[in-house]
Amino acid sequence: MAWTEVADESELKAGESKAFEVNGKKMLISNVDGNIYSIDSICTHMGGDLSKGKKENGIVICPKHHAQFDLKTGKVVKNVGGFVRAMTRKEASDLKSYNVKIEDGKIKIDL
């Protein structure tokens, strides 16, 4: 694993999230209650872009089918509804989360 600089700490205020791409991988960094977290930015259900989803109370909601994920851990908080699950024959699974550190005002992710 290698630490990769992705943003300045000043770019991410409390309650904000920012999308970025490293080596072709789309990720989301979020400031939740003053702490910085990083998870994959693509929904595991049908590939929705979570950077475009609504974020509230430490949760991101997929803009496609409304699966909900914890911004700290990437865990599914609420899966897609039964009708959507039946139609797509798939449900959301947990997203990968990444270790984050702040060094000299820079946000770094362990990839």
PDB file of C-alpha atoms in Angstrom, residues 7-49:
ATOM      1  CA  ALA A   7      -6.476  17.128  -1.580  1.00  0.00           C
ATOM      2  CA  ASP A   8      -5.660  19.983   0.749  1.00  0.00           C
ATOM      3  CA  GLU A   9      -7.323  19.714   4.139  1.00  0.00           C
ATOM      4  CA  SER A  10      -8.691  23.256   3.648  1.00  0.00           C
ATOM      5  CA  GLU A  11     -10.713  22.083   0.598  1.00  0.00           C
ATOM      6  CA  LEU A  12     -13.024  19.955   2.752  1.00  0.00           C
ATOM      7  CA  LYS A  13     -15.139  21.770   5.319  1.00  0.00           C
ATOM      8  CA  ALA A  14     -17.281  19.980   7.932  1.00  0.00           C
ATOM      9  CA  GLY A  15     -20.163  18.125   6.277  1.00  0.00           C
ATOM     10  CA  GLU A  16     -18.650  18.285   2.780  1.00  0.00           C
ATOM     11  CA  SER A  17     -17.555  15.515   0.433  1.00  0.00           C
ATOM     12  CA  LYS A  18     -15.347  15.614  -2.635  1.00  0.00           C
ATOM     13  CA  ALA A  19     -14.883  13.121  -5.460  1.00  0.00           C
ATOM     14  CA  PHE A  20     -11.471  12.303  -6.877  1.00  0.00           C
ATOM     15  CA  GLU A  21      -9.850   9.683  -9.070  1.00  0.00           C
ATOM     16  CA  VAL A  22      -6.557   7.913  -8.439  1.00  0.00           C
ATOM     17  CA  ASN A  23      -5.180   5.360 -10.910  1.00  0.00           C
ATOM     18  CA  GLY A  24      -8.625   5.027 -12.523  1.00  0.00           C
ATOM     19  CA  LYS A  25     -10.373   4.422  -9.176  1.00  0.00           C
ATOM     20  CA  LYS A  26     -13.196   6.790  -8.235  1.00  0.00           C
ATOM     21  CA  MET A  27     -13.245   7.674  -4.555  1.00  0.00           C
ATOM     22  CA  LEU A  28     -15.087   9.976  -2.185  1.00  0.00           C
ATOM     23  CA  ILE A  29     -13.495  11.842   0.710  1.00  0.00           C
ATOM     24  CA  SER A  30     -15.790  13.265   3.355  1.00  0.00           C
ATOM     25  CA  ASN A  31     -15.483  15.452   6.414  1.00  0.00           C
ATOM     26  CA  VAL A  32     -17.837  13.922   8.982  1.00  0.00           C
ATOM     27  CA  ASP A  33     -17.870  15.721  12.325  1.00  0.00           C
ATOM     28  CA  GLY A  34     -14.378  17.124  11.710  1.00  0.00           C
ATOM     29  CA  ASN A  35     -12.816  13.781  10.774  1.00  0.00           C
ATOM     30  CA  ILE A  36     -11.821  12.822   7.227  1.00  0.00           C
ATOM     31  CA  TYR A  37     -12.901   9.489   5.709  1.00  0.00           C
ATOM     32  CA  SER A  38     -12.629   7.888   2.268  1.00  0.00           C
ATOM     33  CA  ILE A  39     -14.780   5.265   0.541  1.00  0.00           C
ATOM     34  CA  ASP A  40     -15.326   4.093  -3.030  1.00  0.00           C
ATOM     35  CA  SER A  41     -17.525   6.515  -4.985  1.00  0.00           C
ATOM     36  CA  ILE A  42     -19.365   3.977  -7.161  1.00  0.00           C
ATOM     37  CA  CYS A  43     -22.466   2.264  -5.776  1.00  0.00           C
ATOM     38  CA  THR A  44     -22.156  -1.514  -5.592  1.00  0.00           C
ATOM     39  CA  HIS A  45     -25.760  -1.993  -6.697  1.00  0.00           C
ATOM     40  CA  MET A  46     -25.869  -0.574 -10.230  1.00  0.00           C
ATOM     41  CA  GLY A  47     -22.868   1.770 -10.458  1.00  0.00           C
ATOM     42  CA  GLY A  48     -24.436   5.064  -9.381  1.00  0.00           C
ATOM     43  CA  ASP A  49     -22.019   7.952  -8.806  1.00  0.00           C
TER      44      ASP A  49
END
